[in-house]
PDB file of C-alpha atoms in Angstrom:
ATOM      1  CA  UNK F 116      66.240 219.254 -25.765  1.00 51.00           C
ATOM      2  CA  UNK F 117      65.158 221.813 -28.336  1.00 52.00           C
ATOM      3  CA  UNK F 118      66.631 224.557 -26.168  1.00 59.00           C
ATOM      4  CA  UNK F 119      70.071 223.009 -25.763  1.00 91.00           C
ATOM      5  CA  UNK F 120      70.568 222.339 -29.480  1.00 97.00           C
ATOM      6  CA  UNK F 121      69.392 225.875 -30.166  1.00 97.00           C
ATOM      7  CA  UNK F 122      71.944 227.139 -27.656  1.00 97.00           C
ATOM      8  CA  UNK F 123      74.612 225.363 -29.690  1.00 98.00           C
ATOM      9  CA  UNK F 124      73.245 227.030 -32.828  1.00 98.00           C
ATOM     10  CA  UNK F 125      73.432 230.381 -31.014  1.00 98.00           C
ATOM     11  CA  UNK F 126      77.094 229.706 -30.199  1.00 98.00           C
ATOM     12  CA  UNK F 127      77.716 229.139 -33.920  1.00 98.00           C
ATOM     13  CA  UNK F 128      75.913 232.420 -34.654  1.00 98.00           C
ATOM     14  CA  UNK F 129      78.219 234.240 -32.223  1.00 98.00           C
ATOM     15  CA  UNK F 130      81.320 232.780 -33.881  1.00 98.00           C
ATOM     16  CA  UNK F 131      79.951 233.904 -37.261  1.00 98.00           C
ATOM     17  CA  UNK F 132      79.489 237.454 -35.926  1.00 97.00           C
ATOM     18  CA  UNK F 133      83.094 237.487 -34.671  1.00 97.00           C
ATOM     19  CA  UNK F 134      84.154 236.692 -38.254  1.00 97.00           C
ATOM     20  CA  UNK F 135      82.089 239.589 -39.590  1.00 97.00           C
ATOM     21  CA  UNK F 136      79.302 237.330 -40.862  1.00 98.00           C
ATOM     22  CA  UNK F 137      75.607 237.907 -40.229  1.00 98.00           C
ATOM     23  CA  UNK F 138      75.125 235.906 -37.004  1.00 98.00           C
ATOM     24  CA  UNK F 139      73.152 232.820 -37.942  1.00 98.00           C
ATOM     25  CA  UNK F 140      73.981 229.328 -36.702  1.00 98.00           C
ATOM     26  CA  UNK F 141      72.590 225.878 -37.385  1.00 98.00           C
ATOM     27  CA  UNK F 142      72.805 222.386 -35.906  1.00 98.00           C
ATOM     28  CA  UNK F 143      71.661 219.025 -37.305  1.00 98.00           C
ATOM     29  CA  UNK F 144      70.725 216.088 -35.114  1.00 98.00           C
ATOM     30  CA  UNK F 145      70.089 212.542 -36.367  1.00 97.00           C
ATOM     31  CA  UNK F 146      66.953 210.507 -35.743  1.00 93.00           C
ATOM     32  CA  UNK F 147      68.902 208.742 -32.941  1.00 95.00           C
ATOM     33  CA  UNK F 148      69.796 212.047 -31.295  1.00 94.00           C
ATOM     34  CA  UNK F 149      73.372 212.179 -32.560  1.00 96.00           C
ATOM     35  CA  UNK F 150      74.837 215.611 -33.279  1.00 97.00           C
ATOM     36  CA  UNK F 151      75.817 215.395 -36.960  1.00 98.00           C
ATOM     37  CA  UNK F 152      76.821 218.923 -37.881  1.00 98.00           C
ATOM     38  CA  UNK F 153      77.026 222.479 -36.622  1.00 98.00           C
ATOM     39  CA  UNK F 154      77.826 225.530 -38.699  1.00 98.00           C
ATOM     40  CA  UNK F 155      77.547 229.284 -38.918  1.00 98.00           C
ATOM     41  CA  UNK F 156      77.338 231.659 -41.859  1.00 98.00           C
ATOM     42  CA  UNK F 157      80.557 231.827 -43.943  1.00 98.00           C
ATOM     43  CA  UNK F 158      79.362 233.819 -46.947  1.00 98.00           C
ATOM     44  CA  UNK F 159      82.076 236.477 -46.899  1.00 98.00           C
ATOM     45  CA  UNK F 160      84.912 234.454 -45.346  1.00 97.00           C
ATOM     46  CA  UNK F 161      84.481 231.651 -47.906  1.00 97.00           C
ATOM     47  CA  UNK F 162      83.495 233.901 -50.849  1.00 98.00           C
ATOM     48  CA  UNK F 163      80.414 231.728 -51.281  1.00 98.00           C
ATOM     49  CA  UNK F 164      76.920 233.205 -51.600  1.00 98.00           C
ATOM     50  CA  UNK F 165      75.429 229.808 -50.733  1.00 98.00           C
ATOM     51  CA  UNK F 166      77.419 229.416 -47.486  1.00 98.00           C
ATOM     52  CA  UNK F 167      74.454 229.994 -45.181  1.00 98.00           C
ATOM     53  CA  UNK F 168      74.610 228.142 -41.855  1.00 98.00           C
ATOM     54  CA  UNK F 169      71.847 225.731 -42.914  1.00 98.00           C
ATOM     55  CA  UNK F 170      73.485 224.840 -46.246  1.00 98.00           C
ATOM     56  CA  UNK F 171      76.852 224.205 -44.615  1.00 98.00           C
ATOM     57  CA  UNK F 172      75.256 222.088 -41.876  1.00 98.00           C
ATOM     58  CA  UNK F 173      73.216 220.093 -44.414  1.00 98.00           C
ATOM     59  CA  UNK F 174      76.268 219.438 -46.587  1.00 98.00           C
ATOM     60  CA  UNK F 175      78.339 218.377 -43.589  1.00 98.00           C
ATOM     61  CA  UNK F 176      75.627 216.084 -42.194  1.00 98.00           C
ATOM     62  CA  UNK F 177      75.063 214.479 -45.599  1.00 98.00           C
ATOM     63  CA  UNK F 178      78.789 213.802 -45.850  1.00 97.00           C
ATOM     64  CA  UNK F 179      78.778 212.198 -42.384  1.00 97.00           C
ATOM     65  CA  UNK F 180      75.830 209.973 -43.316  1.00 97.00           C
ATOM     66  CA  UNK F 181      77.147 209.260 -46.817  1.00 97.00           C
ATOM     67  CA  UNK F 182      73.729 210.049 -48.230  1.00 98.00           C
ATOM     68  CA  UNK F 183      72.092 213.030 -49.894  1.00 98.00           C
ATOM     69  CA  UNK F 184      69.034 212.408 -47.716  1.00 98.00           C
ATOM     70  CA  UNK F 185      68.932 213.326 -44.036  1.00 98.00           C
ATOM     71  CA  UNK F 186      65.805 211.283 -43.430  1.00 97.00           C
ATOM     72  CA  UNK F 187      64.644 211.569 -39.823  1.00 97.00           C
ATOM     73  CA  UNK F 188      67.100 214.359 -39.016  1.00 98.00           C
ATOM     74  CA  UNK F 189      66.155 217.643 -37.345  1.00 98.00           C
ATOM     75  CA  UNK F 190      67.666 221.049 -38.072  1.00 98.00           C
ATOM     76  CA  UNK F 191      67.944 223.867 -35.532  1.00 98.00           C
ATOM     77  CA  UNK F 192      68.692 227.342 -36.850  1.00 98.00           C
ATOM     78  CA  UNK F 193      68.662 230.710 -35.125  1.00 98.00           C
ATOM     79  CA  UNK F 194      66.797 232.551 -37.916  1.00 98.00           C
ATOM     80  CA  UNK F 195      63.888 231.616 -40.163  1.00 98.00           C
ATOM     81  CA  UNK F 196      65.500 230.008 -43.241  1.00 98.00           C
ATOM     82  CA  UNK F 197      65.551 231.942 -46.499  1.00 98.00           C
ATOM     83  CA  UNK F 198      64.000 230.508 -49.650  1.00 98.00           C
ATOM     84  CA  UNK F 199      67.272 228.917 -50.777  1.00 98.00           C
ATOM     85  CA  UNK F 200      67.714 227.141 -47.458  1.00 98.00           C
ATOM     86  CA  UNK F 201      64.055 226.099 -47.308  1.00 98.00           C
ATOM     87  CA  UNK F 202      64.594 224.418 -50.672  1.00 98.00           C
ATOM     88  CA  UNK F 203      67.718 222.663 -49.390  1.00 98.00           C
ATOM     89  CA  UNK F 204      65.869 221.451 -46.258  1.00 98.00           C
ATOM     90  CA  UNK F 205      63.179 219.978 -48.469  1.00 98.00           C
ATOM     91  CA  UNK F 206      65.633 218.200 -50.799  1.00 98.00           C
ATOM     92  CA  UNK F 207      67.482 216.852 -47.750  1.00 98.00           C
ATOM     93  CA  UNK F 208      64.227 215.410 -46.371  1.00 98.00           C
ATOM     94  CA  UNK F 209      64.768 217.047 -42.978  1.00 98.00           C
ATOM     95  CA  UNK F 210      62.118 215.834 -40.515  1.00 98.00           C
ATOM     96  CA  UNK F 211      61.727 218.841 -38.229  1.00 98.00           C
ATOM     97  CA  UNK F 212      62.825 222.432 -38.520  1.00 98.00           C
ATOM     98  CA  UNK F 213      63.247 224.413 -35.299  1.00 98.00           C
ATOM     99  CA  UNK F 214      64.022 228.067 -35.898  1.00 98.00           C
ATOM    100  CA  UNK F 215      64.663 231.113 -33.699  1.00 98.00           C
ATOM    101  CA  UNK F 216      63.379 234.487 -34.804  1.00 98.00           C
ATOM    102  CA  UNK F 217      61.184 235.095 -37.820  1.00 98.00           C
ATOM    103  CA  UNK F 218      62.564 236.973 -40.845  1.00 98.00           C
ATOM    104  CA  UNK F 219      59.817 238.995 -42.532  1.00 98.00           C
ATOM    105  CA  UNK F 220      62.277 240.594 -44.996  1.00 97.00           C
ATOM    106  CA  UNK F 221      64.123 237.490 -46.142  1.00 98.00           C
ATOM    107  CA  UNK F 222      62.411 234.388 -44.771  1.00 98.00           C
ATOM    108  CA  UNK F 223      61.078 231.705 -47.083  1.00 98.00           C
ATOM    109  CA  UNK F 224      59.176 229.533 -44.606  1.00 98.00           C
ATOM    110  CA  UNK F 225      56.563 231.815 -43.044  1.00 98.00           C
ATOM    111  CA  UNK F 226      57.202 234.767 -45.369  1.00 98.00           C
ATOM    112  CA  UNK F 227      57.631 235.504 -49.069  1.00 97.00           C
ATOM    113  CA  UNK F 228      57.775 232.281 -51.073  1.00 97.00           C
ATOM    114  CA  UNK F 229      56.438 230.194 -48.119  1.00 98.00           C
ATOM    115  CA  UNK F 230      58.151 227.366 -49.958  1.00 98.00           C
ATOM    116  CA  UNK F 231      56.839 224.456 -47.886  1.00 98.00           C
ATOM    117  CA  UNK F 232      53.288 225.424 -48.882  1.00 98.00           C
ATOM    118  CA  UNK F 233      54.031 225.380 -52.628  1.00 98.00           C
ATOM    119  CA  UNK F 234      52.885 222.578 -54.944  1.00 97.00           C
ATOM    120  CA  UNK F 235      56.496 222.385 -56.186  1.00 98.00           C
ATOM    121  CA  UNK F 236      57.668 221.408 -52.669  1.00 98.00           C
ATOM    122  CA  UNK F 237      57.744 217.605 -52.504  1.00 98.00           C
ATOM    123  CA  UNK F 238      58.782 217.222 -48.871  1.00 98.00           C
ATOM    124  CA  UNK F 239      58.045 219.642 -46.052  1.00 98.00           C
ATOM    125  CA  UNK F 240      59.474 219.303 -42.544  1.00 98.00           C
ATOM    126  CA  UNK F 241      57.393 219.925 -39.448  1.00 98.00           C
ATOM    127  CA  UNK F 242      58.107 223.549 -38.476  1.00 98.00           C
ATOM    128  CA  UNK F 243      58.536 224.977 -34.971  1.00 98.00           C
ATOM    129  CA  UNK F 244      59.396 228.687 -34.842  1.00 98.00           C
ATOM    130  CA  UNK F 245      60.193 231.088 -32.013  1.00 97.00           C
ATOM    131  CA  UNK F 246      62.731 228.834 -30.213  1.00 96.00           C
ATOM    132  CA  UNK F 247      65.105 231.104 -28.253  1.00 95.00           C
ATOM    133  CA  UNK F 248      63.980 233.881 -30.567  1.00 96.00           C
ATOM    134  CA  UNK F 249      64.845 236.723 -28.165  1.00 97.00           C
ATOM    135  CA  UNK F 250      68.490 235.647 -27.949  1.00 97.00           C
ATOM    136  CA  UNK F 251      68.714 235.123 -31.731  1.00 97.00           C
ATOM    137  CA  UNK F 252      67.173 238.520 -32.490  1.00 97.00           C
ATOM    138  CA  UNK F 253      69.453 240.236 -29.953  1.00 98.00           C
ATOM    139  CA  UNK F 254      72.551 238.873 -31.729  1.00 97.00           C
ATOM    140  CA  UNK F 255      71.311 240.112 -35.097  1.00 98.00           C
ATOM    141  CA  UNK F 256      70.342 243.551 -33.754  1.00 97.00           C
ATOM    142  CA  UNK F 257      73.722 244.031 -32.068  1.00 97.00           C
ATOM    143  CA  UNK F 258      75.519 242.959 -35.228  1.00 97.00           C
ATOM    144  CA  UNK F 259      73.687 245.381 -37.491  1.00 95.00           C
ATOM    145  CA  UNK F 260      73.810 248.220 -34.948  1.00 95.00           C
ATOM    146  CA  UNK F 261      77.614 247.913 -34.740  1.00 92.00           C
ATOM    147  CA  UNK F 262      77.857 248.108 -38.548  1.00 86.00           C
ATOM    148  CA  UNK F 263      75.788 251.249 -38.956  1.00 79.00           C
TER     149      UNK F 263
ATOM    150  CA  UNK K  45      76.442 233.385 -78.026  1.00 51.00           C
ATOM    151  CA  UNK K  46      73.569 232.207 -75.840  1.00 52.00           C
ATOM    152  CA  UNK K  47      73.397 228.999 -77.872  1.00 59.00           C
ATOM    153  CA  UNK K  48      77.059 228.071 -77.564  1.00 91.00           C
ATOM    154  CA  UNK K  49      77.183 228.524 -73.783  1.00 97.00           C
ATOM    155  CA  UNK K  50      73.984 226.505 -73.545  1.00 97.00           C
ATOM    156  CA  UNK K  51      75.596 223.787 -75.642  1.00 97.00           C
ATOM    157  CA  UNK K  52      78.385 223.661 -73.062  1.00 98.00           C
ATOM    158  CA  UNK K  53      75.751 223.383 -70.327  1.00 98.00           C
ATOM    159  CA  UNK K  54      74.148 220.533 -72.280  1.00 98.00           C
ATOM    160  CA  UNK K  55      77.523 218.768 -72.381  1.00 98.00           C
ATOM    161  CA  UNK K  56      77.679 219.042 -68.583  1.00 98.00           C
ATOM    162  CA  UNK K  57      74.149 217.629 -68.387  1.00 98.00           C
ATOM    163  CA  UNK K  58      75.227 214.622 -70.488  1.00 98.00           C
ATOM    164  CA  UNK K  59      78.211 213.961 -68.213  1.00 98.00           C
ATOM    165  CA  UNK K  60      75.869 214.128 -65.213  1.00 98.00           C
ATOM    166  CA  UNK K  61      73.568 211.548 -66.830  1.00 97.00           C
ATOM    167  CA  UNK K  62      76.533 209.228 -67.425  1.00 97.00           C
ATOM    168  CA  UNK K  63      77.202 209.413 -63.678  1.00 97.00           C
ATOM    169  CA  UNK K  64      73.587 208.504 -62.889  1.00 97.00           C
ATOM    170  CA  UNK K  65      72.610 212.056 -62.010  1.00 98.00           C
ATOM    171  CA  UNK K  66      69.535 213.863 -63.317  1.00 98.00           C
ATOM    172  CA  UNK K  67      70.975 215.518 -66.443  1.00 98.00           C
ATOM    173  CA  UNK K  68      71.194 219.213 -65.687  1.00 98.00           C
ATOM    174  CA  UNK K  69      74.199 221.350 -66.541  1.00 98.00           C
ATOM    175  CA  UNK K  70      75.145 224.978 -65.900  1.00 98.00           C
ATOM    176  CA  UNK K  71      77.722 227.490 -67.084  1.00 98.00           C
ATOM    177  CA  UNK K  72      78.667 230.917 -65.714  1.00 98.00           C
ATOM    178  CA  UNK K  73      80.144 233.670 -67.854  1.00 98.00           C
ATOM    179  CA  UNK K  74      81.621 236.924 -66.515  1.00 97.00           C
ATOM    180  CA  UNK K  75      80.589 240.425 -67.569  1.00 93.00           C
ATOM    181  CA  UNK K  76      83.667 240.440 -69.848  1.00 94.00           C
ATOM    182  CA  UNK K  77      82.594 237.181 -71.519  1.00 94.00           C
ATOM    183  CA  UNK K  78      85.035 234.950 -69.649  1.00 96.00           C
ATOM    184  CA  UNK K  79      83.918 231.399 -68.889  1.00 97.00           C
ATOM    185  CA  UNK K  80      84.151 231.201 -65.085  1.00 98.00           C
ATOM    186  CA  UNK K  81      82.586 227.857 -64.224  1.00 98.00           C
ATOM    187  CA  UNK K  82      80.780 224.872 -65.649  1.00 98.00           C
ATOM    188  CA  UNK K  83      79.131 222.105 -63.657  1.00 98.00           C
ATOM    189  CA  UNK K  84      76.569 219.332 -63.738  1.00 98.00           C
ATOM    190  CA  UNK K  85      74.423 217.776 -61.018  1.00 98.00           C
ATOM    191  CA  UNK K  86      76.429 215.796 -58.416  1.00 98.00           C
ATOM    192  CA  UNK K  87      73.742 215.157 -55.799  1.00 98.00           C
ATOM    193  CA  UNK K  88      74.206 211.395 -55.530  1.00 98.00           C
ATOM    194  CA  UNK K  89      77.899 211.149 -56.427  1.00 97.00           C
ATOM    195  CA  UNK K  90      78.849 213.759 -53.806  1.00 97.00           C
ATOM    196  CA  UNK K  91      76.163 212.797 -51.244  1.00 98.00           C
ATOM    197  CA  UNK K  92      75.062 216.427 -51.223  1.00 98.00           C
ATOM    198  CA  UNK K  93      71.406 217.444 -51.617  1.00 98.00           C
ATOM    199  CA  UNK K  94      72.519 220.969 -52.527  1.00 98.00           C
ATOM    200  CA  UNK K  95      74.857 219.843 -55.339  1.00 98.00           C
ATOM    201  CA  UNK K  96      72.650 221.083 -58.164  1.00 98.00           C
ATOM    202  CA  UNK K  97      74.492 222.231 -61.292  1.00 98.00           C
ATOM    203  CA  UNK K  98      73.670 225.882 -60.589  1.00 98.00           C
ATOM    204  CA  UNK K  99      74.891 225.794 -56.963  1.00 98.00           C
ATOM    205  CA  UNK K 100      78.167 224.110 -57.935  1.00 98.00           C
ATOM    206  CA  UNK K 101      78.732 226.585 -60.768  1.00 98.00           C
ATOM    207  CA  UNK K 102      77.936 229.573 -58.524  1.00 98.00           C
ATOM    208  CA  UNK K 103      80.292 228.339 -55.807  1.00 98.00           C
ATOM    209  CA  UNK K 104      83.075 227.711 -58.319  1.00 98.00           C
ATOM    210  CA  UNK K 105      82.659 231.092 -60.028  1.00 98.00           C
ATOM    211  CA  UNK K 106      82.611 232.910 -56.675  1.00 98.00           C
ATOM    212  CA  UNK K 107      85.846 231.162 -55.739  1.00 97.00           C
ATOM    213  CA  UNK K 108      87.430 232.214 -59.054  1.00 97.00           C
ATOM    214  CA  UNK K 109      86.379 235.834 -58.521  1.00 97.00           C
ATOM    215  CA  UNK K 110      87.194 235.797 -54.802  1.00 97.00           C
ATOM    216  CA  UNK K 111      83.842 237.367 -54.067  1.00 97.00           C
ATOM    217  CA  UNK K 112      80.444 236.139 -52.911  1.00 98.00           C
ATOM    218  CA  UNK K 113      78.878 238.383 -55.551  1.00 98.00           C
ATOM    219  CA  UNK K 114      78.889 237.502 -59.237  1.00 98.00           C
ATOM    220  CA  UNK K 115      77.860 240.998 -60.258  1.00 97.00           C
ATOM    221  CA  UNK K 116      77.422 241.259 -64.036  1.00 97.00           C
ATOM    222  CA  UNK K 117      77.733 237.501 -64.554  1.00 98.00           C
ATOM    223  CA  UNK K 118      75.293 235.410 -66.569  1.00 98.00           C
ATOM    224  CA  UNK K 119      74.217 231.845 -65.797  1.00 98.00           C
ATOM    225  CA  UNK K 120      73.149 229.305 -68.424  1.00 98.00           C
ATOM    226  CA  UNK K 121      71.333 226.198 -67.203  1.00 98.00           C
ATOM    227  CA  UNK K 122      69.550 223.465 -69.114  1.00 98.00           C
ATOM    228  CA  UNK K 123      66.491 223.341 -66.819  1.00 98.00           C
ATOM    229  CA  UNK K 124      64.423 226.007 -65.066  1.00 98.00           C
ATOM    230  CA  UNK K 125      66.110 226.470 -61.662  1.00 98.00           C
ATOM    231  CA  UNK K 126      64.377 225.121 -58.560  1.00 98.00           C
ATOM    232  CA  UNK K 127      63.506 227.396 -55.654  1.00 98.00           C
ATOM    233  CA  UNK K 128      66.804 226.694 -53.861  1.00 98.00           C
ATOM    234  CA  UNK K 129      68.829 227.619 -56.941  1.00 98.00           C
ATOM    235  CA  UNK K 130      66.685 230.673 -57.677  1.00 98.00           C
ATOM    236  CA  UNK K 131      67.540 231.858 -54.159  1.00 98.00           C
ATOM    237  CA  UNK K 132      71.237 231.241 -54.769  1.00 98.00           C
ATOM    238  CA  UNK K 133      71.133 233.132 -58.090  1.00 98.00           C
ATOM    239  CA  UNK K 134      69.581 236.085 -56.304  1.00 98.00           C
ATOM    240  CA  UNK K 135      72.149 236.120 -53.483  1.00 98.00           C
ATOM    241  CA  UNK K 136      74.945 235.843 -56.057  1.00 98.00           C
ATOM    242  CA  UNK K 137      73.568 238.909 -57.899  1.00 98.00           C
ATOM    243  CA  UNK K 138      73.590 237.070 -61.243  1.00 98.00           C
ATOM    244  CA  UNK K 139      72.750 239.519 -64.049  1.00 98.00           C
ATOM    245  CA  UNK K 140      70.992 237.253 -66.552  1.00 98.00           C
ATOM    246  CA  UNK K 141      69.566 233.767 -66.303  1.00 98.00           C
ATOM    247  CA  UNK K 142      69.240 231.756 -69.510  1.00 98.00           C
ATOM    248  CA  UNK K 143      67.481 228.449 -69.027  1.00 98.00           C
ATOM    249  CA  UNK K 144      66.487 225.529 -71.249  1.00 98.00           C
ATOM    250  CA  UNK K 145      63.229 223.732 -70.599  1.00 98.00           C
ATOM    251  CA  UNK K 146      60.619 224.786 -68.070  1.00 98.00           C
ATOM    252  CA  UNK K 147      59.996 222.652 -64.965  1.00 98.00           C
ATOM    253  CA  UNK K 148      56.335 222.866 -63.909  1.00 98.00           C
ATOM    254  CA  UNK K 149      56.808 220.236 -61.157  1.00 97.00           C
ATOM    255  CA  UNK K 150      59.941 221.611 -59.519  1.00 98.00           C
ATOM    256  CA  UNK K 151      60.768 225.021 -60.977  1.00 98.00           C
ATOM    257  CA  UNK K 152      61.001 228.085 -58.786  1.00 98.00           C
ATOM    258  CA  UNK K 153      61.309 230.809 -61.407  1.00 98.00           C
ATOM    259  CA  UNK K 154      58.176 230.542 -63.550  1.00 98.00           C
ATOM    260  CA  UNK K 155      56.444 227.976 -61.333  1.00 98.00           C
ATOM    261  CA  UNK K 156      55.656 227.361 -57.667  1.00 97.00           C
ATOM    262  CA  UNK K 157      57.381 229.926 -55.473  1.00 97.00           C
ATOM    263  CA  UNK K 158      58.182 232.204 -58.480  1.00 98.00           C
ATOM    264  CA  UNK K 159      60.912 233.483 -56.204  1.00 98.00           C
ATOM    265  CA  UNK K 160      62.067 236.448 -58.280  1.00 98.00           C
ATOM    266  CA  UNK K 161      58.571 237.943 -58.011  1.00 98.00           C
ATOM    267  CA  UNK K 162      58.500 237.744 -54.196  1.00 98.00           C
ATOM    268  CA  UNK K 163      58.931 240.798 -51.946  1.00 97.00           C
ATOM    269  CA  UNK K 164      61.611 238.796 -50.059  1.00 98.00           C
ATOM    270  CA  UNK K 165      63.720 238.626 -53.241  1.00 98.00           C
ATOM    271  CA  UNK K 166      66.150 241.541 -53.161  1.00 98.00           C
ATOM    272  CA  UNK K 167      67.841 240.988 -56.518  1.00 98.00           C
ATOM    273  CA  UNK K 168      66.290 239.359 -59.570  1.00 98.00           C
ATOM    274  CA  UNK K 169      68.211 238.526 -62.752  1.00 98.00           C
ATOM    275  CA  UNK K 170      66.778 239.137 -66.202  1.00 98.00           C
ATOM    276  CA  UNK K 171      65.270 235.803 -67.249  1.00 98.00           C
ATOM    277  CA  UNK K 172      65.334 234.201 -70.695  1.00 98.00           C
ATOM    278  CA  UNK K 173      63.737 230.744 -70.913  1.00 98.00           C
ATOM    279  CA  UNK K 174      63.372 228.194 -73.691  1.00 97.00           C
ATOM    280  CA  UNK K 175      67.014 228.314 -74.868  1.00 96.00           C
ATOM    281  CA  UNK K 176      67.801 224.936 -76.535  1.00 95.00           C
ATOM    282  CA  UNK K 177      64.826 223.594 -74.619  1.00 96.00           C
ATOM    283  CA  UNK K 178      64.155 220.678 -76.994  1.00 97.00           C
ATOM    284  CA  UNK K 179      67.653 219.254 -76.504  1.00 97.00           C
ATOM    285  CA  UNK K 180      67.480 219.759 -72.718  1.00 97.00           C
ATOM    286  CA  UNK K 181      64.071 218.089 -72.456  1.00 97.00           C
ATOM    287  CA  UNK K 182      65.229 215.183 -74.636  1.00 98.00           C
ATOM    288  CA  UNK K 183      68.118 214.445 -72.264  1.00 97.00           C
ATOM    289  CA  UNK K 184      65.794 214.444 -69.261  1.00 98.00           C
ATOM    290  CA  UNK K 185      63.169 212.254 -70.966  1.00 97.00           C
ATOM    291  CA  UNK K 186      65.765 209.700 -72.058  1.00 97.00           C
ATOM    292  CA  UNK K 187      67.250 209.617 -68.554  1.00 97.00           C
ATOM    293  CA  UNK K 188      63.937 208.981 -66.802  1.00 95.00           C
ATOM    294  CA  UNK K 189      62.737 206.517 -69.460  1.00 95.00           C
ATOM    295  CA  UNK K 190      65.889 204.411 -68.969  1.00 92.00           C
ATOM    296  CA  UNK K 191      65.291 204.341 -65.195  1.00 86.00           C
ATOM    297  CA  UNK K 192      61.696 203.175 -65.336  1.00 78.00           C
TER     298      UNK K 192
END
């Protein structure tokens, strides 16, 4: 199940790349296994520095549920979330985070701020990294190679 | 000048409190001194865990400028930003951050993740804390006292 939701997240990442966005995609699934939201990066296309795939998916899922808390929900994302998105995941009370490839330069889960390990983090999801990481990394590498 | 923009942020915090939101307000001013955005927390009213005053102000200012980068802009906020908002400030390339009272339990600038000091932070604003901090803290104390 983890693989198929991550494949959907990878599809969102590909759409983002086609729009000239860094290819990252995210999917949110409810506690009952319902697909609540899927999104890709829209930072440039929406002129919004906060429009990371995770933030857009969280906002959409919260709207669907009519609640600012996504209790019991799981988030799949193709890249290790940055510090901003790790904070949003915590506020949203996401249950499990499944991510693709690690991000040593910008990640905020296993790198840098390691936000979920901070005393100022009041809810931390379970974290499962390395899901479909080869495919996620390939998309990113191709994107940045084409831009050089 | 710092005081008057912070007073506007405090007004936004008061409006947020009237709506049942934790009273935090934010204002963004362009490099030329133009007021670009003002916002207060809307987490509950908009069912959006990311709807912190800073995020809403950043998104609004970016829309006004038509760019995901608020280069040269300054952000005034009544409370030390959390880790999520510190990340957003960094991505938005905010020039200066003026904040009111410190937040030892949830702050991400001078507490916890101290995001701007991390190697994964690629732009850090200049930071000025303690601006109108007594008024900002009073609003928060009154809000939480009334809810107990």
